[in-house]
Amino acid sequence: MHGCRVQLGNLPPRVRTPLPGRAARRFVDALARTECPALTTRRRRRAERTGAAHDPIVWRAARGANVVDVDGNVYVDLTAGFGAAAVGHAHPAVVEAVQRQAGRLVHALGDVHPSDVKVRLLLRLARLAPFPDARVILGLSGADAMEAALKTAHLATGRAGVLAFVGGYHGLSHGPLALCGYSDRFRQPFAAALRSEVRFAPFPRAGRDDAERALSAVRDAWGDASIGAVVVEPIQGRGGVVVPPRGFLAGLARLARERGALLVSDEVLTGLGRTGARWRMQAEGVVPDLVCVGKALGGGLPVSATLGPSSVMAAWGDPSAEAIHTGTFFGHPLGCAAALASLEVIAAERLAERAARVGSAWLERLHVALADVPFVREVRGAGLLVGIELDDGVRTLTVVRRLLERGYLTLAAGMRAEVLQLCPPLDIDEALLDGFVEVLREVLLA
Ligand SMILES: Cc1ncc(COP(=O)(O)O)c(C=O)c1O
């Protein structure tokens, strides 16, 4: 950060050490000794597959679109910290709200005696819901939001079955893990502990699959199962930024209604402006029965929510005087204060509109710049969620590493890691996006 404190947030990348640098290496060694061994093993496996080192950098600071590592290297974060830093890292309004809240009240008594700030967040979220008279269940993670949606659908329909999609990702606690269509390997070791009635349908892709044919495949997958929830990401994120064909989501909503199941829209990644609208599902003309939101909501703090109309949420009924769904930290005052600030920034800075405008211009530039790169299969996305599909996952993982060495943080997505996923902060400087296009082309052609 030396001498550049003022601009940190929209600086171009500056990497001056081999990665990881000397300071990071000490942390990486400590990681190998202390964290779950599977994570170190995964990095080693990736290094073996790609022939490139995959040790991580270690973050020391982050602001706006920039991350600074413990060796002083500056990166541009095109992951927005898994989508959570939609308003940028450490947005001053979020930091100030958290500091102010911390000076007043750090922790309250959740569903027994709530904090004022929790009630304010509930009111705010209810107003943002895509249906009138919304009720809200707060959580900490996207997986929490999904757990609450699955329980609500079960109570409302009396059916525990779920229809989900190949490539879908909804978090990894036991409820959503059962619906993880992203990789069998995530579910398989825990199969005995997971709900059994889950049907997976193929997720169609715009420009390749036909909506009606895809709906017919959904009917086939549904069969005679007792389905209470149809769970779908309006654009699959971790599954590889897969945009479904027009009409598919509307058809899915009709099918769910005809058959008495609830449509659960997982907007944990796509919601709150990421794809150029507050809700991607609503932008497609579809009103779901339940919406899950997380990531961007907390402006970097862990907050999530499940929204439903009161007619659906009434299914929770009278829980025999017990709160049958709660958690010590649900509605945590610091998270609620951060969420209110983050929602305010998204609205005041019109970040959904900006994501639509800046994202479509960027997508166009990427199309043009990569048109003649032979192993680029497709460039796609919506708003500031972009996927660049390459011919193979090893290549993508190698590209992710080369981009890191050039100072850009990106992630591989897709069931074979074949997609380079780009998901920058919604207020990122356009010059940084332009600079990336050039570097990406060079890296791909190197
Ligand atoms: C669409 C979607 N749903 C749910 C989740 C799970 O969220 P979390 O990791 O906060 O549990 C994710 C996380 O990547 C996601 O992308």
CSV table of C-alpha atoms and ligand atoms in Angstrom, one decimal:
chain,number,residue,atom,x,y,z
A,1,MET,CA,0.0,0.0,0.0
A,2,HIS,CA,3.1,2.2,0.3
A,3,GLY,CA,2.4,5.7,-0.8
A,4,CYS,CA,-0.7,4.7,-2.8
A,5,ARG,CA,-3.2,4.7,0.0
A,6,VAL,CA,-5.4,7.3,-1.7
A,7,GLN,CA,-5.9,5.4,-4.9
A,8,LEU,CA,-6.0,1.9,-3.4
A,9,GLY,CA,-9.3,0.6,-4.7
A,10,ASN,CA,-8.9,1.2,-8.4
A,11,LEU,CA,-5.2,0.7,-8.9
A,12,PRO,CA,-3.9,-1.4,-11.8
A,13,PRO,CA,-2.2,-4.7,-10.8
A,14,ARG,CA,1.4,-4.6,-9.6
A,15,VAL,CA,3.0,-8.0,-8.9
A,16,ARG,CA,6.7,-7.7,-8.0
A,17,THR,CA,7.5,-11.1,-6.5
A,18,PRO,CA,7.2,-14.7,-7.6
A,19,LEU,CA,3.9,-16.1,-6.3
A,20,PRO,CA,3.5,-16.8,-3.5
A,21,GLY,CA,6.1,-14.3,-2.2
A,22,ARG,CA,8.4,-14.9,0.6
A,23,ALA,CA,6.0,-13.7,3.4
A,24,ALA,CA,3.1,-15.6,1.9
A,25,ARG,CA,5.2,-18.8,1.8
A,26,ARG,CA,5.4,-18.9,5.6
A,27,PHE,CA,1.6,-18.7,5.8
A,28,VAL,CA,1.2,-21.3,3.2
A,29,ASP,CA,3.5,-23.7,5.2
A,30,ALA,CA,1.4,-23.0,8.3
A,31,LEU,CA,-1.8,-23.7,6.3
A,32,ALA,CA,-0.4,-27.1,5.2
A,33,ARG,CA,0.2,-27.9,8.9
A,34,THR,CA,-3.1,-26.7,10.3
A,35,GLU,CA,-6.0,-26.4,8.0
A,36,CYS,CA,-8.1,-29.4,6.7
A,37,PRO,CA,-5.6,-31.5,4.7
A,38,ALA,CA,-8.1,-31.8,1.8
A,39,LEU,CA,-7.4,-28.1,0.9
A,40,THR,CA,-3.6,-28.5,0.7
A,41,THR,CA,-4.1,-31.8,-1.2
A,42,ARG,CA,-6.4,-30.0,-3.7
A,43,ARG,CA,-3.8,-27.4,-4.4
A,44,ARG,CA,-1.1,-30.1,-4.9
A,45,ARG,CA,-3.4,-32.0,-7.2
A,46,ARG,CA,-4.0,-28.8,-9.3
A,47,ALA,CA,-0.3,-28.2,-9.5
A,48,GLU,CA,0.2,-31.8,-10.7
A,49,ARG,CA,-2.6,-31.4,-13.3
A,50,THR,CA,-1.4,-28.1,-14.7
A,51,GLY,CA,2.3,-28.3,-14.2
A,52,ALA,CA,2.1,-24.8,-12.5
A,53,ALA,CA,2.3,-24.0,-8.8
A,54,HIS,CA,-1.1,-23.5,-7.2
A,55,ASP,CA,0.0,-22.2,-3.8
A,56,PRO,CA,-2.2,-19.3,-2.8
A,57,ILE,CA,-1.3,-15.7,-2.2
A,58,VAL,CA,-2.2,-14.5,1.3
A,59,TRP,CA,-4.4,-11.4,1.6
A,60,ARG,CA,-3.4,-8.6,3.9
A,61,ALA,CA,-5.8,-5.8,2.8
A,62,ALA,CA,-8.5,-5.2,0.3
A,63,ARG,CA,-10.3,-2.0,-0.8
A,64,GLY,CA,-12.6,-1.4,-3.8
A,65,ALA,CA,-11.4,-3.7,-6.6
A,66,ASN,CA,-7.9,-4.1,-5.1
A,67,VAL,CA,-6.4,-6.8,-3.0
A,68,VAL,CA,-3.0,-6.4,-1.4
A,69,ASP,CA,-1.1,-9.6,-0.4
A,70,VAL,CA,1.4,-10.0,2.5
A,71,ASP,CA,4.3,-9.4,0.1
A,72,GLY,CA,2.9,-6.0,-1.0
A,73,ASN,CA,1.6,-7.2,-4.4
A,74,VAL,CA,-1.5,-5.5,-5.7
A,75,TYR,CA,-4.2,-7.4,-7.5
A,76,VAL,CA,-7.5,-6.6,-9.3
A,77,ASP,CA,-10.1,-8.8,-7.8
A,78,LEU,CA,-12.3,-10.1,-10.6
A,79,THR,CA,-14.0,-12.5,-8.2
A,80,ALA,CA,-15.4,-9.8,-5.8
A,81,GLY,CA,-14.4,-12.3,-3.1
A,82,PHE,CA,-16.8,-15.0,-4.3
A,83,GLY,CA,-19.4,-12.2,-5.2
A,84,ALA,CA,-19.6,-10.9,-1.7
A,85,ALA,CA,-17.7,-7.6,-2.4
A,86,ALA,CA,-20.3,-6.4,-4.9
A,87,VAL,CA,-20.0,-2.9,-3.6
A,88,GLY,CA,-16.2,-3.3,-3.5
A,89,HIS,CA,-14.0,-4.4,-0.6
A,90,ALA,CA,-14.4,-2.4,2.5
A,91,HIS,CA,-16.8,0.1,1.0
A,92,PRO,CA,-16.5,3.2,3.3
A,93,ALA,CA,-20.3,3.2,4.0
A,94,VAL,CA,-20.2,-0.5,5.0
A,95,VAL,CA,-17.1,0.0,7.2
A,96,GLU,CA,-18.6,3.1,8.9
A,97,ALA,CA,-21.9,1.3,9.5
A,98,VAL,CA,-20.1,-1.7,11.1
A,99,GLN,CA,-17.9,0.6,13.2
A,100,ARG,CA,-20.8,2.6,14.4
A,101,GLN,CA,-22.8,-0.5,15.2
A,102,ALA,CA,-19.8,-2.1,17.0
A,103,GLY,CA,-19.7,1.0,19.2
A,104,ARG,CA,-23.3,0.4,20.2
A,105,LEU,CA,-24.3,-3.2,20.1
A,106,VAL,CA,-22.3,-6.2,18.8
A,107,HIS,CA,-24.6,-9.0,19.7
A,108,ALA,CA,-28.3,-9.4,20.7
A,109,LEU,CA,-30.7,-12.2,21.4
A,110,GLY,CA,-31.8,-13.1,17.9
A,111,ASP,CA,-35.4,-14.4,17.8
A,112,VAL,CA,-36.1,-13.8,21.5
A,113,HIS,CA,-35.1,-10.1,21.9
A,114,PRO,CA,-33.9,-8.8,18.6
A,115,SER,CA,-31.8,-5.7,17.9
A,116,ASP,CA,-33.3,-2.5,16.4
A,117,VAL,CA,-31.0,-2.9,13.4
A,118,LYS,CA,-32.2,-6.4,12.7
A,119,VAL,CA,-35.8,-5.2,12.5
A,120,ARG,CA,-34.7,-2.4,10.2
A,121,LEU,CA,-33.1,-4.9,7.9
A,122,LEU,CA,-36.2,-7.1,7.8
A,123,LEU,CA,-38.3,-4.1,6.8
A,124,ARG,CA,-35.8,-3.2,4.1
A,125,LEU,CA,-35.6,-6.7,2.7
A,126,ALA,CA,-39.4,-7.1,2.7
A,127,ARG,CA,-39.6,-4.0,0.6
A,128,LEU,CA,-37.1,-5.3,-1.9
A,129,ALA,CA,-38.8,-8.7,-2.4
A,130,PRO,CA,-40.4,-9.4,-5.8
A,131,PHE,CA,-43.8,-10.0,-4.1
A,132,PRO,CA,-45.9,-7.9,-1.8
A,133,ASP,CA,-46.3,-8.7,1.9
A,134,ALA,CA,-43.0,-10.5,2.1
A,135,ARG,CA,-41.7,-12.3,5.2
A,136,VAL,CA,-38.0,-12.9,5.8
A,137,ILE,CA,-35.8,-15.5,7.5
A,138,LEU,CA,-32.3,-14.3,8.1
A,139,GLY,CA,-29.2,-16.5,8.1
A,140,LEU,CA,-25.4,-16.2,7.7
A,141,SER,CA,-24.6,-18.0,4.5
A,142,GLY,CA,-26.1,-18.9,1.2
A,143,ALA,CA,-26.5,-22.4,2.5
A,144,ASP,CA,-28.5,-21.1,5.4
A,145,ALA,CA,-30.8,-19.3,3.1
A,146,MET,CA,-31.3,-22.5,1.1
A,147,GLU,CA,-31.9,-24.6,4.3
A,148,ALA,CA,-34.7,-22.2,5.3
A,149,ALA,CA,-36.2,-22.3,1.8
A,150,LEU,CA,-36.2,-26.1,1.7
A,151,LYS,CA,-37.8,-26.3,5.2
A,152,THR,CA,-40.4,-23.7,4.1
A,153,ALA,CA,-41.3,-25.7,0.9
A,154,HIS,CA,-41.5,-28.9,2.9
A,155,LEU,CA,-43.9,-27.3,5.4
A,156,ALA,CA,-46.0,-25.6,2.7
A,157,THR,CA,-46.4,-28.6,0.5
A,158,GLY,CA,-46.0,-31.5,2.8
A,159,ARG,CA,-43.5,-33.0,0.4
A,160,ALA,CA,-39.8,-33.4,1.1
A,161,GLY,CA,-38.8,-34.1,-2.5
A,162,VAL,CA,-36.8,-31.6,-4.5
A,163,LEU,CA,-36.2,-31.1,-8.2
A,164,ALA,CA,-32.8,-29.6,-8.9
A,165,PHE,CA,-30.4,-29.2,-11.8
A,166,VAL,CA,-27.3,-30.8,-13.1
A,167,GLY,CA,-24.5,-28.2,-12.6
A,168,GLY,CA,-26.5,-26.4,-9.8
A,169,TYR,CA,-24.7,-25.2,-6.7
A,170,HIS,CA,-26.5,-24.1,-3.5
A,171,GLY,CA,-24.0,-24.5,-0.7
A,172,LEU,CA,-22.7,-27.5,1.1
A,173,SER,CA,-24.5,-28.0,4.4
A,174,HIS,CA,-26.5,-31.2,4.4
A,175,GLY,CA,-29.8,-29.7,3.0
A,176,PRO,CA,-28.4,-28.0,-0.1
A,177,LEU,CA,-25.6,-30.6,-0.5
A,178,ALA,CA,-28.3,-33.1,-1.4
A,179,LEU,CA,-29.2,-30.8,-4.4
A,180,CYS,CA,-25.6,-30.2,-5.4
A,181,GLY,CA,-25.7,-31.0,-9.1
A,182,TYR,CA,-22.2,-29.5,-9.6
A,183,SER,CA,-20.3,-32.6,-8.7
A,184,ASP,CA,-21.3,-36.1,-7.5
A,185,ARG,CA,-18.0,-36.1,-5.6
A,186,PHE,CA,-19.3,-33.5,-3.2
A,187,ARG,CA,-22.4,-35.6,-2.3
A,188,GLN,CA,-21.1,-39.1,-2.6
A,189,PRO,CA,-19.1,-39.4,0.7
A,190,PHE,CA,-22.2,-38.2,2.7
A,191,ALA,CA,-24.9,-39.9,0.6
A,192,ALA,CA,-26.2,-41.9,3.5
A,193,ALA,CA,-27.0,-38.7,5.5
A,194,LEU,CA,-28.7,-36.8,2.7
A,195,ARG,CA,-32.4,-36.5,1.7
A,196,SER,CA,-33.1,-39.2,-0.7
A,197,GLU,CA,-35.9,-37.8,-2.9
A,198,VAL,CA,-33.9,-35.5,-5.2
A,199,ARG,CA,-34.3,-35.5,-9.0
A,200,PHE,CA,-31.8,-33.8,-11.2
A,201,ALA,CA,-32.8,-32.4,-14.6
A,202,PRO,CA,-30.4,-31.1,-17.2
A,203,PHE,CA,-29.9,-27.3,-17.2
A,204,PRO,CA,-30.3,-25.9,-20.7
A,205,ARG,CA,-28.0,-23.4,-22.2
A,206,ALA,CA,-29.1,-20.4,-24.3
A,207,GLY,CA,-28.0,-20.6,-27.9
A,208,ARG,CA,-27.7,-24.4,-27.7
A,209,ASP,CA,-30.8,-25.8,-26.1
A,210,ASP,CA,-34.5,-25.3,-26.8
A,211,ALA,CA,-36.6,-24.2,-23.9
A,212,GLU,CA,-39.6,-26.5,-24.7
A,213,ARG,CA,-37.3,-29.5,-25.1
A,214,ALA,CA,-35.6,-28.6,-21.8
A,215,LEU,CA,-39.0,-28.4,-20.0
A,216,SER,CA,-39.8,-31.8,-21.4
A,217,ALA,CA,-36.6,-33.2,-19.9
A,218,VAL,CA,-37.6,-31.6,-16.5
A,219,ARG,CA,-41.0,-33.5,-16.7
A,220,ASP,CA,-39.0,-36.7,-17.4
A,221,ALA,CA,-36.7,-36.1,-14.4
A,222,TRP,CA,-39.7,-35.3,-12.2
A,223,GLY,CA,-41.5,-38.5,-13.1
A,224,ASP,CA,-43.8,-39.6,-10.2
A,225,ALA,CA,-41.6,-38.1,-7.5
A,226,SER,CA,-43.3,-36.2,-4.6
A,227,ILE,CA,-41.6,-32.9,-5.3
A,228,GLY,CA,-42.2,-29.9,-2.9
A,229,ALA,CA,-39.5,-27.6,-4.2
A,230,VAL,CA,-38.1,-26.8,-7.6
A,231,VAL,CA,-34.7,-25.2,-6.9
A,232,VAL,CA,-33.0,-23.2,-9.6
A,233,GLU,CA,-30.3,-20.6,-10.1
A,234,PRO,CA,-31.6,-18.2,-12.8
A,235,ILE,CA,-28.1,-18.3,-14.2
A,236,GLN,CA,-25.9,-21.1,-13.0
A,237,GLY,CA,-22.8,-19.5,-11.4
A,238,ARG,CA,-20.3,-22.1,-10.1
A,239,GLY,CA,-21.8,-24.5,-12.8
A,240,GLY,CA,-20.1,-22.3,-15.4
A,241,VAL,CA,-22.1,-19.1,-15.9
A,242,VAL,CA,-24.8,-21.0,-17.8
A,243,VAL,CA,-27.6,-18.7,-19.0
A,244,PRO,CA,-30.8,-20.7,-19.8
A,245,PRO,CA,-32.8,-20.0,-23.0
A,246,ARG,CA,-35.6,-17.4,-22.9
A,247,GLY,CA,-38.8,-18.9,-21.7
A,248,PHE,CA,-37.3,-21.8,-19.8
A,249,LEU,CA,-37.7,-20.2,-16.3
A,250,ALA,CA,-41.2,-19.1,-17.0
A,251,GLY,CA,-42.1,-22.6,-18.2
A,252,LEU,CA,-40.5,-24.0,-15.1
A,253,ALA,CA,-42.6,-21.7,-12.9
A,254,ARG,CA,-45.8,-22.9,-14.7
A,255,LEU,CA,-44.8,-26.5,-14.3
A,256,ALA,CA,-44.1,-26.1,-10.6
A,257,ARG,CA,-47.5,-24.4,-10.1
A,258,GLU,CA,-49.4,-27.0,-12.0
A,259,ARG,CA,-47.9,-29.7,-9.9
A,260,GLY,CA,-48.2,-27.9,-6.5
A,261,ALA,CA,-44.5,-27.4,-5.9
A,262,LEU,CA,-42.8,-24.2,-4.9
A,263,LEU,CA,-40.3,-22.5,-7.2
A,264,VAL,CA,-37.2,-21.5,-5.2
A,265,SER,CA,-35.0,-19.0,-6.9
A,266,ASP,CA,-31.4,-19.2,-5.7
A,267,GLU,CA,-30.3,-15.6,-6.2
A,268,VAL,CA,-27.4,-15.9,-3.8
A,269,LEU,CA,-25.0,-15.0,-6.6
A,270,THR,CA,-27.2,-13.4,-9.3
A,271,GLY,CA,-29.3,-11.2,-7.0
A,272,LEU,CA,-28.9,-7.5,-5.9
A,273,GLY,CA,-27.6,-6.2,-9.1
A,274,ARG,CA,-24.9,-8.7,-10.2
A,275,THR,CA,-26.7,-9.6,-13.4
A,276,GLY,CA,-28.0,-6.1,-14.2
A,277,ALA,CA,-31.3,-6.2,-12.2
A,278,ARG,CA,-32.2,-6.6,-8.6
A,279,TRP,CA,-33.6,-10.1,-9.2
A,280,ARG,CA,-32.6,-12.0,-12.3
A,281,MET,CA,-35.7,-14.2,-12.1
A,282,GLN,CA,-38.0,-11.1,-12.1
A,283,ALA,CA,-36.0,-9.6,-15.0
A,284,GLU,CA,-37.0,-12.8,-16.9
A,285,GLY,CA,-40.7,-12.1,-16.1
A,286,VAL,CA,-41.0,-14.8,-13.4
A,287,VAL,CA,-42.1,-14.3,-9.8
A,288,PRO,CA,-40.8,-17.2,-7.7
A,289,ASP,CA,-42.4,-18.5,-4.5
A,290,LEU,CA,-39.2,-18.1,-2.5
A,291,VAL,CA,-36.0,-16.2,-3.1
A,292,CYS,CA,-32.6,-16.9,-1.5
A,293,VAL,CA,-30.1,-14.1,-1.2
A,294,GLY,CA,-26.6,-13.9,0.3
A,295,LYS,CA,-23.1,-12.9,-0.8
A,296,ALA,CA,-23.6,-9.2,-1.9
A,297,LEU,CA,-26.2,-8.6,0.8
A,298,GLY,CA,-23.7,-8.2,3.7
A,299,GLY,CA,-21.2,-6.0,1.8
A,300,GLY,CA,-18.5,-8.5,2.9
A,301,LEU,CA,-20.1,-9.7,6.2
A,302,PRO,CA,-21.9,-13.0,6.5
A,303,VAL,CA,-25.6,-12.3,6.1
A,304,SER,CA,-28.2,-14.1,4.0
A,305,ALA,CA,-32.0,-14.2,3.8
A,306,THR,CA,-34.9,-16.2,2.5
A,307,LEU,CA,-37.8,-14.2,1.3
A,308,GLY,CA,-41.3,-15.5,0.7
A,309,PRO,CA,-44.8,-14.0,0.5
A,310,SER,CA,-46.7,-14.3,3.8
A,311,SER,CA,-49.1,-16.8,2.2
A,312,VAL,CA,-46.2,-19.2,1.7
A,313,MET,CA,-44.4,-18.3,5.0
A,314,ALA,CA,-47.6,-19.0,6.9
A,315,ALA,CA,-46.7,-22.6,6.5
A,316,TRP,CA,-44.4,-22.2,9.5
A,317,GLY,CA,-47.7,-21.8,11.4
A,318,ASP,CA,-47.7,-22.3,15.2
A,319,PRO,CA,-44.5,-24.1,16.1
A,320,SER,CA,-45.8,-25.3,19.4
A,321,ALA,CA,-44.3,-22.3,21.2
A,322,GLU,CA,-40.8,-23.1,20.0
A,323,ALA,CA,-38.7,-21.4,17.4
A,324,ILE,CA,-38.0,-24.4,15.3
A,325,HIS,CA,-35.6,-22.6,12.9
A,326,THR,CA,-33.1,-20.3,14.5
A,327,GLY,CA,-29.4,-19.8,15.2
A,328,THR,CA,-27.4,-17.9,17.8
A,329,PHE,CA,-26.0,-15.5,15.2
A,330,PHE,CA,-29.0,-15.1,12.8
A,331,GLY,CA,-29.7,-11.5,12.5
A,332,HIS,CA,-26.4,-10.5,14.0
A,333,PRO,CA,-26.3,-6.7,14.6
A,334,LEU,CA,-23.0,-6.2,12.8
A,335,GLY,CA,-24.2,-8.1,9.7
A,336,CYS,CA,-27.5,-6.3,9.7
A,337,ALA,CA,-25.8,-2.9,9.9
A,338,ALA,CA,-23.5,-3.9,7.0
A,339,ALA,CA,-26.4,-5.2,5.0
A,340,LEU,CA,-28.4,-2.0,5.4
A,341,ALA,CA,-25.3,0.0,4.3
A,342,SER,CA,-24.6,-2.3,1.3
A,343,LEU,CA,-28.2,-2.2,0.1
A,344,GLU,CA,-28.1,1.6,0.4
A,345,VAL,CA,-24.9,1.8,-1.7
A,346,ILE,CA,-26.4,-0.6,-4.3
A,347,ALA,CA,-29.5,1.6,-4.6
A,348,ALA,CA,-27.8,5.0,-4.3
A,349,GLU,CA,-25.0,4.2,-6.8
A,350,ARG,CA,-27.5,2.5,-9.1
A,351,LEU,CA,-25.2,-0.5,-9.3
A,352,ALA,CA,-27.7,-2.8,-11.0
A,353,GLU,CA,-28.1,-0.4,-13.9
A,354,ARG,CA,-24.3,0.1,-13.9
A,355,ALA,CA,-23.7,-3.6,-14.0
A,356,ALA,CA,-26.0,-3.9,-17.0
A,357,ARG,CA,-24.4,-1.1,-18.9
A,358,VAL,CA,-20.7,-1.7,-18.0
A,359,GLY,CA,-21.2,-5.5,-18.2
A,360,SER,CA,-22.6,-5.5,-21.7
A,361,ALA,CA,-19.9,-3.2,-23.1
A,362,TRP,CA,-17.2,-5.5,-21.4
A,363,LEU,CA,-18.8,-8.6,-22.8
A,364,GLU,CA,-18.7,-7.1,-26.3
A,365,ARG,CA,-15.0,-6.2,-25.9
A,366,LEU,CA,-14.2,-9.7,-24.7
A,367,HIS,CA,-16.1,-11.1,-27.7
A,368,VAL,CA,-14.0,-9.0,-30.1
A,369,ALA,CA,-10.7,-9.6,-28.3
A,370,LEU,CA,-11.1,-13.4,-28.1
A,371,ALA,CA,-12.8,-14.0,-31.4
A,372,ASP,CA,-9.7,-15.5,-33.0
A,373,VAL,CA,-8.4,-17.4,-30.0
A,374,PRO,CA,-8.9,-21.0,-31.1
A,375,PHE,CA,-9.6,-22.7,-27.8
A,376,VAL,CA,-12.1,-20.1,-26.6
A,377,ARG,CA,-15.5,-22.0,-26.9
A,378,GLU,CA,-17.8,-19.3,-25.8
A,379,VAL,CA,-18.0,-15.9,-24.1
A,380,ARG,CA,-21.3,-15.4,-22.2
A,381,GLY,CA,-22.9,-13.8,-19.2
A,382,ALA,CA,-25.2,-11.1,-18.0
A,383,GLY,CA,-24.3,-7.9,-16.2
A,384,LEU,CA,-21.1,-8.3,-14.4
A,385,LEU,CA,-21.2,-12.1,-14.3
A,386,VAL,CA,-19.2,-13.4,-17.2
A,387,GLY,CA,-18.0,-16.9,-18.2
A,388,ILE,CA,-15.3,-17.7,-20.8
A,389,GLU,CA,-15.5,-21.3,-21.7
A,390,LEU,CA,-12.2,-22.9,-22.8
A,391,ASP,CA,-11.7,-26.2,-24.4
A,392,ASP,CA,-10.5,-27.9,-21.3
A,393,GLY,CA,-10.3,-27.5,-17.5
A,394,VAL,CA,-6.5,-27.9,-17.2
A,395,ARG,CA,-6.1,-25.0,-19.6
A,396,THR,CA,-8.5,-22.9,-17.5
A,397,LEU,CA,-6.7,-23.6,-14.3
A,398,THR,CA,-3.4,-22.7,-15.9
A,399,VAL,CA,-4.9,-19.5,-17.2
A,400,VAL,CA,-6.2,-18.6,-13.7
A,401,ARG,CA,-2.7,-19.0,-12.4
A,402,ARG,CA,-1.1,-17.0,-15.2
A,403,LEU,CA,-3.6,-14.2,-14.6
A,404,LEU,CA,-2.8,-14.3,-10.9
A,405,GLU,CA,0.8,-13.8,-11.8
A,406,ARG,CA,-0.2,-10.8,-13.9
A,407,GLY,CA,-2.2,-9.5,-11.0
A,408,TYR,CA,-5.8,-10.6,-11.7
A,409,LEU,CA,-7.8,-12.7,-9.3
A,410,THR,CA,-10.2,-15.0,-11.2
A,411,LEU,CA,-11.8,-18.4,-10.6
A,412,ALA,CA,-12.4,-21.5,-12.6
A,413,ALA,CA,-16.0,-22.7,-12.8
A,414,GLY,CA,-18.0,-25.3,-14.6
A,415,MET,CA,-18.3,-29.0,-13.9
A,416,ARG,CA,-14.9,-29.7,-15.5
A,417,ALA,CA,-13.3,-26.3,-14.4
A,418,GLU,CA,-13.6,-25.4,-18.1
A,419,VAL,CA,-15.0,-21.9,-17.5
A,420,LEU,CA,-13.1,-18.8,-16.5
A,421,GLN,CA,-15.5,-17.0,-14.2
A,422,LEU,CA,-15.4,-13.2,-14.0
A,423,CYS,CA,-17.4,-11.5,-11.3
A,424,PRO,CA,-15.9,-8.1,-10.4
A,425,PRO,CA,-17.2,-5.6,-7.9
A,426,LEU,CA,-20.2,-3.8,-9.5
A,427,ASP,CA,-18.5,-0.4,-9.1
A,428,ILE,CA,-15.2,-1.4,-10.6
A,429,ASP,CA,-13.4,1.2,-12.7
A,430,GLU,CA,-13.9,0.5,-16.4
A,431,ALA,CA,-10.2,1.1,-17.1
A,432,LEU,CA,-9.4,-1.9,-15.0
A,433,LEU,CA,-11.8,-4.1,-17.0
A,434,ASP,CA,-10.2,-2.8,-20.3
A,435,GLY,CA,-6.7,-3.6,-19.0
A,436,PHE,CA,-7.8,-7.1,-18.2
A,437,VAL,CA,-9.1,-7.8,-21.7
A,438,GLU,CA,-5.6,-7.1,-23.1
A,439,VAL,CA,-3.8,-9.2,-20.5
A,440,LEU,CA,-6.3,-12.1,-20.9
A,441,ARG,CA,-5.6,-12.2,-24.7
A,442,GLU,CA,-1.9,-12.2,-24.1
A,443,VAL,CA,-2.1,-15.0,-21.5
A,444,LEU,CA,-4.4,-17.1,-23.7
A,445,LEU,CA,-2.1,-16.7,-26.7
A,446,ALA,CA,1.2,-17.2,-24.8
B,1,LIG,C1,-26.0,-19.8,-6.3
B,1,LIG,C2,-25.4,-20.1,-5.0
B,1,LIG,N1,-26.1,-20.5,-4.0
B,1,LIG,C3,-25.7,-20.8,-2.8
B,1,LIG,C4,-24.3,-20.7,-2.5
B,1,LIG,C5,-23.8,-21.0,-1.1
B,1,LIG,O1,-23.4,-19.9,-0.4
B,1,LIG,P1,-22.5,-20.0,0.8
B,1,LIG,O2,-21.1,-20.4,0.3
B,1,LIG,O3,-22.5,-18.6,1.4
B,1,LIG,O4,-23.1,-21.0,1.7
B,1,LIG,C6,-23.5,-20.2,-3.5
B,1,LIG,C7,-22.0,-20.1,-3.2
B,1,LIG,O5,-21.2,-20.0,-4.1
B,1,LIG,C8,-24.0,-19.9,-4.7
B,1,LIG,O6,-23.2,-19.5,-5.8
